[in-house]
Amino acid sequence: MRSTGNNLKITISNPMVSYNDTGPEEAPVIIFIHGFPLNKSMWDKQADYFKENYRVITYDIRGHGSSDAGSDIFLIEIFVNDLFGLMDKLELDKVFLCGLSMGGYIALKAIEKHPHRFEALILCDTQCTDDTSEAKENRMKTIENIKENGPHQFAEESLKNLFAVESFSTKKREIAAVREMIMNTNQQSLCNTLHALAERKETCSKLQGINVPVLIMVGIEDKITPPAAARVMHEKIPNSILAIIEHAGHLTNMENPVEFNNQLEKFLHPLAKNHSAYVLLPEIES
Ligand code: MLT
C-alpha cells in the first residue's frame, strides 16, 4: 500500500532513502531530483503547487538530506540505480522526470539506460558535457579544502555561484535555507559527491536519441551551467523546448518559482490532460 506524506523512508539495496510522496493516487507522477549539495526540500514550492494534480515525489540522493550514504562508491551511475530502485519499490512504471543540475546529470543517464520508463524530461540548469581537466582539478582542490577546513568556506563560495546577484537582496530566506542544506550535508558525502561529479561521463552524444518531449529551463544568470550549455542541449534534443528564466541564477525553481512552475505546467498540461485525475492548474501571478 502507498504511504503518503513527507520524510518517508524506504530501503533500496543497502541505503535508506528519504522521500516525500504527495498528491492524488491516480494522478500522473512527477519525480524531482535535487542538485548538489542540496536536498529534496529545494522542491518544496513545486511540491506545494503540483500536488493538486500530480503525484509528486521528491527524494534525497544518497548521502544528502536524510538519506543514508550506503557503502558503494558514489557515482552518477549509482545514483541512477537508486532512482530506478525507488521507482521499482514504489511500483512506478513510467514517470515525468525533472532534474536540476546534478539531478539533470542523473536524469540524462537514466533516460539513456531505460528510455521506456519516462514520459517526458525536464532538464533544469544542467549540461551534457563531462568535466574539463581544469574543472576536475578544482573539484579535487575543493575536496582537500573541505577535509582541511570543514564545509563553511565551501558553503559560502557555493552560495555566490548558485544564486543570481539580485537574489542576495530578494531571496534571503532561500539563501539561508540553502546554506543550511549545505552545512547539514555530511562532510564525507560532500567529498564523495564532488568525486562522482568529476568522474561523470558526457551525455551530449546520446541526446539525439531522446524521443520524449523535453523542457529545458535555465536561469538567465546561471554561472555554473549557463544558458549557452542549455542551448547546446536544445539544439541536439529533437523534441525540446528551451525556457530562459529571468531573475534567476543556478537555482531557478527557488529563485523564480512562479515562472518555473508556470513553464513546467504549460509543458506538462498537454501531456497530462488526458489523465483522469487531472484538472488545469490556475496560472499564478508574480
Ligand atoms: C549542482 O548544482 O548539482 C552542481 O553545481 C553540479 C556541478 O557542480 O556540476
mmCIF file of C-alpha atoms and ligand atoms in Angstrom:
data_model
loop_
_atom_site.group_PDB
_atom_site.id
_atom_site.type_symbol
_atom_site.label_atom_id
_atom_site.label_comp_id
_atom_site.label_asym_id
_atom_site.label_seq_id
_atom_site.Cartn_x
_atom_site.Cartn_y
_atom_site.Cartn_z
ATOM 1 C CA MET A 1 0.000 0.000 0.000
ATOM 2 C CA ARG A 2 1.162 3.524 -0.798
ATOM 3 C CA SER A 3 2.404 5.703 2.090
ATOM 4 C CA THR A 4 1.900 9.442 1.642
ATOM 5 C CA GLY A 5 3.491 12.447 3.314
ATOM 6 C CA ASN A 6 6.929 13.823 3.994
ATOM 7 C CA ASN A 7 10.181 12.230 5.142
ATOM 8 C CA LEU A 8 9.018 8.708 4.386
ATOM 9 C CA LYS A 9 11.658 6.003 4.476
ATOM 10 C CA ILE A 10 12.277 3.214 2.007
ATOM 11 C CA THR A 11 15.193 0.814 1.716
ATOM 12 C CA ILE A 12 16.809 0.331 -1.685
ATOM 13 C CA SER A 13 19.573 -2.295 -1.646
ATOM 14 C CA ASN A 14 21.690 -1.102 1.318
ATOM 15 C CA PRO A 15 20.854 2.592 1.760
ATOM 16 C CA MET A 16 17.685 4.007 3.282
ATOM 17 C CA VAL A 17 16.175 6.685 1.065
ATOM 18 C CA SER A 18 14.149 9.550 2.499
ATOM 19 C CA TYR A 19 11.361 10.789 0.221
ATOM 20 C CA ASN A 20 8.176 12.837 0.070
ATOM 21 C CA ASP A 21 5.138 11.463 -1.760
ATOM 22 C CA THR A 22 2.096 13.723 -2.084
ATOM 23 C CA GLY A 23 -0.827 14.238 -4.466
ATOM 24 C CA PRO A 24 -3.643 12.022 -5.721
ATOM 25 C CA GLU A 25 -3.010 8.290 -6.001
ATOM 26 C CA GLU A 26 -4.135 8.009 -9.637
ATOM 27 C CA ALA A 27 -2.555 11.227 -10.903
ATOM 28 C CA PRO A 28 0.369 11.397 -13.354
ATOM 29 C CA VAL A 29 3.635 11.035 -11.445
ATOM 30 C CA ILE A 30 6.457 13.552 -11.446
ATOM 31 C CA ILE A 31 9.771 12.841 -9.731
ATOM 32 C CA PHE A 32 12.055 15.770 -8.888
ATOM 33 C CA ILE A 33 15.818 15.204 -8.383
ATOM 34 C CA HIS A 34 17.762 17.856 -6.488
ATOM 35 C CA GLY A 35 21.147 19.415 -7.267
ATOM 36 C CA PHE A 36 24.421 19.325 -5.334
ATOM 37 C CA PRO A 37 24.851 19.913 -2.413
ATOM 38 C CA LEU A 38 21.183 20.307 -1.652
ATOM 39 C CA ASN A 39 18.307 18.011 -0.744
ATOM 40 C CA LYS A 40 14.669 17.342 -1.551
ATOM 41 C CA SER A 41 13.437 20.413 0.334
ATOM 42 C CA MET A 42 14.667 22.592 -2.547
ATOM 43 C CA TRP A 43 11.497 21.418 -4.369
ATOM 44 C CA ASP A 44 9.009 22.437 -1.652
ATOM 45 C CA LYS A 45 7.440 25.208 -3.758
ATOM 46 C CA GLN A 46 6.994 22.802 -6.689
ATOM 47 C CA ALA A 47 5.519 20.072 -4.474
ATOM 48 C CA ASP A 48 3.008 22.546 -2.996
ATOM 49 C CA TYR A 49 1.879 23.718 -6.407
ATOM 50 C CA PHE A 50 1.875 20.474 -8.386
ATOM 51 C CA LYS A 51 0.470 18.126 -5.735
ATOM 52 C CA GLU A 52 -3.029 19.344 -6.627
ATOM 53 C CA ASN A 53 -2.892 17.494 -9.914
ATOM 54 C CA TYR A 54 0.140 15.275 -9.890
ATOM 55 C CA ARG A 55 1.566 12.649 -7.626
ATOM 56 C CA VAL A 56 4.755 14.478 -6.655
ATOM 57 C CA ILE A 57 7.788 12.569 -5.440
ATOM 58 C CA THR A 58 10.944 14.241 -4.202
ATOM 59 C CA TYR A 59 13.771 12.317 -2.592
ATOM 60 C CA ASP A 60 17.209 12.785 -1.072
ATOM 61 C CA ILE A 61 20.057 11.389 -3.158
ATOM 62 C CA ARG A 62 22.222 9.030 -1.092
ATOM 63 C CA GLY A 63 24.393 10.911 1.393
ATOM 64 C CA HIS A 64 22.210 14.036 1.127
ATOM 65 C CA GLY A 65 19.361 15.284 3.308
ATOM 66 C CA SER A 66 18.100 12.392 5.421
ATOM 67 C CA SER A 67 19.112 9.536 3.082
ATOM 68 C CA ASP A 68 21.830 7.112 4.134
ATOM 69 C CA ALA A 69 25.144 7.214 2.289
ATOM 70 C CA GLY A 70 25.337 3.423 1.835
ATOM 71 C CA SER A 71 28.609 1.624 1.282
ATOM 72 C CA ASP A 72 29.092 1.933 -2.508
ATOM 73 C CA ILE A 73 31.455 4.421 -4.046
ATOM 74 C CA PHE A 74 29.488 7.489 -5.188
ATOM 75 C CA LEU A 75 28.994 7.632 -8.957
ATOM 76 C CA ILE A 76 26.259 9.138 -11.138
ATOM 77 C CA GLU A 77 25.524 5.571 -12.316
ATOM 78 C CA ILE A 78 24.916 4.509 -8.696
ATOM 79 C CA PHE A 79 22.555 7.464 -8.229
ATOM 80 C CA VAL A 80 20.756 6.330 -11.404
ATOM 81 C CA ASN A 81 20.370 2.813 -9.993
ATOM 82 C CA ASP A 82 18.935 4.349 -6.817
ATOM 83 C CA LEU A 83 16.361 6.246 -8.889
ATOM 84 C CA PHE A 84 15.232 3.043 -10.617
ATOM 85 C CA GLY A 85 15.294 1.246 -7.248
ATOM 86 C CA LEU A 86 12.946 3.876 -5.851
ATOM 87 C CA MET A 87 10.651 3.699 -8.900
ATOM 88 C CA ASP A 88 10.524 -0.095 -8.645
ATOM 89 C CA LYS A 89 9.818 -0.101 -4.908
ATOM 90 C CA LEU A 90 7.025 2.435 -5.406
ATOM 91 C CA GLU A 91 5.773 0.415 -8.413
ATOM 92 C CA LEU A 92 6.071 3.366 -10.781
ATOM 93 C CA ASP A 93 6.313 2.113 -14.306
ATOM 94 C CA LYS A 94 6.560 5.434 -16.158
ATOM 95 C CA VAL A 95 7.000 8.979 -14.854
ATOM 96 C CA PHE A 96 7.742 12.574 -15.744
ATOM 97 C CA LEU A 97 11.298 13.205 -14.570
ATOM 98 C CA CYS A 98 12.644 16.613 -13.557
ATOM 99 C CA GLY A 99 16.267 17.104 -12.511
ATOM 100 C CA LEU A 100 18.226 20.210 -11.643
ATOM 101 C CA SER A 101 21.980 20.304 -12.295
ATOM 102 C CA MET A 102 23.308 17.065 -10.731
ATOM 103 C CA GLY A 103 19.663 15.936 -10.844
ATOM 104 C CA GLY A 104 19.810 16.621 -14.590
ATOM 105 C CA TYR A 105 23.008 14.544 -14.946
ATOM 106 C CA ILE A 106 21.129 11.684 -13.265
ATOM 107 C CA ALA A 107 18.031 12.201 -15.426
ATOM 108 C CA LEU A 108 20.062 12.171 -18.662
ATOM 109 C CA LYS A 109 21.848 8.960 -17.686
ATOM 110 C CA ALA A 110 18.568 7.394 -16.548
ATOM 111 C CA ILE A 111 16.807 8.012 -19.875
ATOM 112 C CA GLU A 112 19.854 6.657 -21.679
ATOM 113 C CA LYS A 113 19.577 3.442 -19.648
ATOM 114 C CA HIS A 114 15.806 2.834 -19.646
ATOM 115 C CA PRO A 115 14.095 5.260 -22.061
ATOM 116 C CA HIS A 116 10.730 3.479 -21.811
ATOM 117 C CA ARG A 117 10.399 4.440 -18.092
ATOM 118 C CA PHE A 118 9.920 8.152 -18.854
ATOM 119 C CA GLU A 119 7.051 10.077 -20.442
ATOM 120 C CA ALA A 120 8.900 13.377 -20.551
ATOM 121 C CA LEU A 121 12.031 15.003 -19.216
ATOM 122 C CA ILE A 122 12.581 18.388 -17.604
ATOM 123 C CA LEU A 123 16.224 19.460 -17.519
ATOM 124 C CA CYS A 124 16.930 22.471 -15.315
ATOM 125 C CA ASP A 125 20.233 24.319 -15.058
ATOM 126 C CA THR A 126 22.233 21.350 -16.221
ATOM 127 C CA GLN A 127 24.550 20.311 -19.033
ATOM 128 C CA CYS A 128 25.506 17.277 -21.093
ATOM 129 C CA THR A 129 29.297 17.697 -21.042
ATOM 130 C CA ASP A 130 31.711 15.992 -18.655
ATOM 131 C CA ASP A 131 34.198 17.947 -16.540
ATOM 132 C CA THR A 132 37.196 19.551 -18.237
ATOM 133 C CA SER A 133 40.553 18.683 -16.663
ATOM 134 C CA GLU A 134 40.548 22.129 -15.029
ATOM 135 C CA ALA A 135 37.085 21.524 -13.535
ATOM 136 C CA LYS A 136 38.226 18.116 -12.230
ATOM 137 C CA GLU A 137 41.272 19.728 -10.653
ATOM 138 C CA ASN A 138 39.105 22.361 -8.982
ATOM 139 C CA ARG A 139 36.874 19.640 -7.545
ATOM 140 C CA MET A 140 39.935 17.874 -6.085
ATOM 141 C CA LYS A 141 41.121 21.160 -4.541
ATOM 142 C CA THR A 142 37.660 21.690 -3.082
ATOM 143 C CA ILE A 143 37.740 18.184 -1.566
ATOM 144 C CA GLU A 144 41.102 18.949 0.053
ATOM 145 C CA ASN A 145 39.808 22.256 1.332
ATOM 146 C CA ILE A 146 36.679 20.702 2.872
ATOM 147 C CA LYS A 147 38.801 17.995 4.521
ATOM 148 C CA GLU A 148 41.192 20.566 5.976
ATOM 149 C CA ASN A 149 38.863 23.411 6.897
ATOM 150 C CA GLY A 150 35.373 21.955 7.093
ATOM 151 C CA PRO A 151 32.422 22.951 4.925
ATOM 152 C CA HIS A 152 31.955 26.600 5.969
ATOM 153 C CA GLN A 153 34.097 28.256 3.288
ATOM 154 C CA PHE A 154 32.787 25.807 0.691
ATOM 155 C CA ALA A 155 29.203 26.751 1.618
ATOM 156 C CA GLU A 156 29.868 30.488 1.281
ATOM 157 C CA GLU A 157 31.670 30.063 -2.084
ATOM 158 C CA SER A 158 28.878 27.812 -3.355
ATOM 159 C CA LEU A 159 26.188 30.347 -2.464
ATOM 160 C CA LYS A 160 27.944 33.003 -4.568
ATOM 161 C CA ASN A 161 27.810 30.696 -7.575
ATOM 162 C CA LEU A 162 24.382 29.226 -7.003
ATOM 163 C CA PHE A 163 22.363 32.442 -6.810
ATOM 164 C CA ALA A 164 21.880 35.411 -9.138
ATOM 165 C CA VAL A 165 23.252 38.699 -7.814
ATOM 166 C CA GLU A 166 19.763 40.151 -7.277
ATOM 167 C CA SER A 167 18.724 37.114 -5.223
ATOM 168 C CA PHE A 168 21.088 38.236 -2.453
ATOM 169 C CA SER A 169 18.653 41.082 -1.747
ATOM 170 C CA THR A 170 15.367 39.453 -2.812
ATOM 171 C CA LYS A 171 15.736 35.813 -1.737
ATOM 172 C CA LYS A 172 17.395 35.961 1.669
ATOM 173 C CA ARG A 173 15.236 33.187 3.101
ATOM 174 C CA GLU A 174 16.120 30.845 0.212
ATOM 175 C CA ILE A 175 19.822 31.644 0.600
ATOM 176 C CA ALA A 176 19.670 30.884 4.318
ATOM 177 C CA ALA A 177 17.849 27.611 3.549
ATOM 178 C CA VAL A 178 20.477 26.552 1.012
ATOM 179 C CA ARG A 179 23.304 27.468 3.419
ATOM 180 C CA GLU A 180 21.681 25.197 5.993
ATOM 181 C CA MET A 181 21.274 22.371 3.438
ATOM 182 C CA ILE A 182 24.985 22.545 2.599
ATOM 183 C CA MET A 183 26.141 22.787 6.224
ATOM 184 C CA ASN A 184 23.915 19.851 7.167
ATOM 185 C CA THR A 185 25.299 17.590 4.445
ATOM 186 C CA ASN A 186 27.758 15.083 5.858
ATOM 187 C CA GLN A 187 31.347 16.162 5.062
ATOM 188 C CA GLN A 188 32.296 12.769 3.647
ATOM 189 C CA SER A 189 29.244 12.832 1.377
ATOM 190 C CA LEU A 190 30.195 16.286 0.104
ATOM 191 C CA CYS A 191 33.644 14.962 -0.852
ATOM 192 C CA ASN A 192 32.318 11.707 -2.308
ATOM 193 C CA THR A 193 29.773 13.556 -4.438
ATOM 194 C CA LEU A 194 32.377 16.006 -5.723
ATOM 195 C CA HIS A 195 34.340 12.958 -6.786
ATOM 196 C CA ALA A 196 31.272 11.470 -8.518
ATOM 197 C CA LEU A 197 30.668 14.748 -10.367
ATOM 198 C CA ALA A 198 34.288 14.833 -11.551
ATOM 199 C CA GLU A 199 34.012 11.249 -12.777
ATOM 200 C CA ARG A 200 30.730 11.674 -14.653
ATOM 201 C CA LYS A 201 30.533 10.766 -18.348
ATOM 202 C CA GLU A 202 29.232 13.066 -21.047
ATOM 203 C CA THR A 203 25.720 12.555 -22.389
ATOM 204 C CA CYS A 204 25.832 15.004 -25.337
ATOM 205 C CA SER A 205 26.419 12.190 -27.831
ATOM 206 C CA LYS A 206 23.161 10.492 -26.723
ATOM 207 C CA LEU A 207 20.830 13.482 -26.848
ATOM 208 C CA GLN A 208 19.740 12.969 -30.440
ATOM 209 C CA GLY A 209 18.222 9.636 -29.457
ATOM 210 C CA ILE A 210 15.872 11.062 -26.827
ATOM 211 C CA ASN A 211 12.360 10.646 -28.170
ATOM 212 C CA VAL A 212 10.135 12.038 -25.440
ATOM 213 C CA PRO A 213 9.176 15.699 -25.030
ATOM 214 C CA VAL A 214 11.849 17.653 -23.176
ATOM 215 C CA LEU A 215 11.639 21.014 -21.444
ATOM 216 C CA ILE A 216 14.973 22.714 -20.765
ATOM 217 C CA MET A 217 14.991 25.563 -18.262
ATOM 218 C CA VAL A 218 17.912 27.735 -17.255
ATOM 219 C CA GLY A 219 18.349 30.851 -15.150
ATOM 220 C CA ILE A 220 19.463 33.806 -17.234
ATOM 221 C CA GLU A 221 22.283 34.410 -14.708
ATOM 222 C CA ASP A 222 23.311 30.794 -14.189
ATOM 223 C CA LYS A 223 27.089 30.844 -13.705
ATOM 224 C CA ILE A 224 27.551 27.088 -13.211
ATOM 225 C CA THR A 225 25.588 25.747 -16.205
ATOM 226 C CA PRO A 226 24.923 28.916 -18.242
ATOM 227 C CA PRO A 227 22.268 29.439 -20.936
ATOM 228 C CA ALA A 228 24.871 28.509 -23.601
ATOM 229 C CA ALA A 229 25.023 24.974 -22.138
ATOM 230 C CA ALA A 230 21.219 24.767 -22.248
ATOM 231 C CA ARG A 231 21.234 25.872 -25.900
ATOM 232 C CA VAL A 232 23.651 23.074 -26.799
ATOM 233 C CA MET A 233 21.210 20.516 -25.368
ATOM 234 C CA HIS A 234 18.229 22.230 -27.014
ATOM 235 C CA GLU A 235 19.905 22.025 -30.431
ATOM 236 C CA LYS A 236 20.641 18.324 -30.001
ATOM 237 C CA ILE A 237 17.372 17.071 -28.481
ATOM 238 C CA PRO A 238 14.802 16.739 -31.284
ATOM 239 C CA ASN A 239 11.575 17.471 -29.416
ATOM 240 C CA SER A 240 12.793 20.064 -26.926
ATOM 241 C CA ILE A 241 11.641 23.458 -25.701
ATOM 242 C CA LEU A 242 14.013 25.986 -24.150
ATOM 243 C CA ALA A 243 12.876 28.461 -21.498
ATOM 244 C CA ILE A 244 15.282 31.058 -20.126
ATOM 245 C CA ILE A 245 14.140 32.079 -16.658
ATOM 246 C CA GLU A 246 14.533 35.729 -15.656
ATOM 247 C CA HIS A 247 15.570 36.784 -12.150
ATOM 248 C CA ALA A 248 17.392 33.520 -11.546
ATOM 249 C CA GLY A 249 20.859 32.061 -11.379
ATOM 250 C CA HIS A 250 21.508 28.323 -10.996
ATOM 251 C CA LEU A 251 18.548 27.593 -8.692
ATOM 252 C CA THR A 252 15.711 28.672 -10.998
ATOM 253 C CA ASN A 253 12.996 26.788 -9.120
ATOM 254 C CA MET A 254 13.864 28.563 -5.845
ATOM 255 C CA GLU A 255 14.762 31.983 -7.253
ATOM 256 C CA ASN A 256 11.774 32.355 -9.570
ATOM 257 C CA PRO A 257 9.286 29.653 -8.566
ATOM 258 C CA VAL A 258 6.324 31.428 -10.190
ATOM 259 C CA GLU A 259 7.879 31.444 -13.654
ATOM 260 C CA PHE A 260 9.380 27.985 -13.142
ATOM 261 C CA ASN A 261 6.034 26.466 -12.127
ATOM 262 C CA ASN A 262 4.155 28.212 -14.931
ATOM 263 C CA GLN A 263 6.632 26.978 -17.556
ATOM 264 C CA LEU A 264 6.513 23.466 -16.153
ATOM 265 C CA GLU A 265 2.726 23.377 -16.006
ATOM 266 C CA LYS A 266 2.448 24.768 -19.576
ATOM 267 C CA PHE A 267 4.750 21.955 -20.708
ATOM 268 C CA LEU A 268 3.091 19.158 -18.727
ATOM 269 C CA HIS A 269 -0.524 20.121 -19.341
ATOM 270 C CA PRO A 270 -0.874 18.749 -22.901
ATOM 271 C CA LEU A 271 0.901 15.550 -21.822
ATOM 272 C CA ALA A 272 -1.099 15.034 -18.627
ATOM 273 C CA LYS A 273 -4.537 16.407 -19.527
ATOM 274 C CA ASN A 274 -5.992 13.076 -20.657
ATOM 275 C CA HIS A 275 -5.256 11.604 -17.293
ATOM 276 C CA SER A 276 -8.476 11.010 -15.313
ATOM 277 C CA ALA A 277 -7.219 12.687 -12.127
ATOM 278 C CA TYR A 278 -6.119 15.896 -13.823
ATOM 279 C CA VAL A 279 -7.649 19.391 -13.897
ATOM 280 C CA LEU A 280 -5.928 22.500 -15.249
ATOM 281 C CA LEU A 281 -3.981 24.363 -12.558
ATOM 282 C CA PRO A 282 -4.511 28.135 -12.407
ATOM 283 C CA GLU A 283 -1.683 30.264 -13.734
ATOM 284 C CA ILE A 284 -0.014 32.006 -10.813
ATOM 285 C CA GLU A 285 0.772 35.695 -10.915
ATOM 286 C CA SER A 286 4.153 37.014 -9.918
HETATM 287 C C1 MLT B 1 24.750 21.112 -8.927
HETATM 288 O O1 MLT B 1 24.099 22.149 -8.746
HETATM 289 O O2 MLT B 1 24.222 20.000 -8.855
HETATM 290 C C2 MLT B 1 26.221 21.221 -9.190
HETATM 291 O O3 MLT B 1 26.578 22.556 -9.261
HETATM 292 C C3 MLT B 1 26.617 20.485 -10.421
HETATM 293 C C4 MLT B 1 28.074 20.602 -10.744
HETATM 294 O O4 MLT B 1 28.842 21.138 -9.935
HETATM 295 O O5 MLT B 1 28.475 20.129 -11.830
#
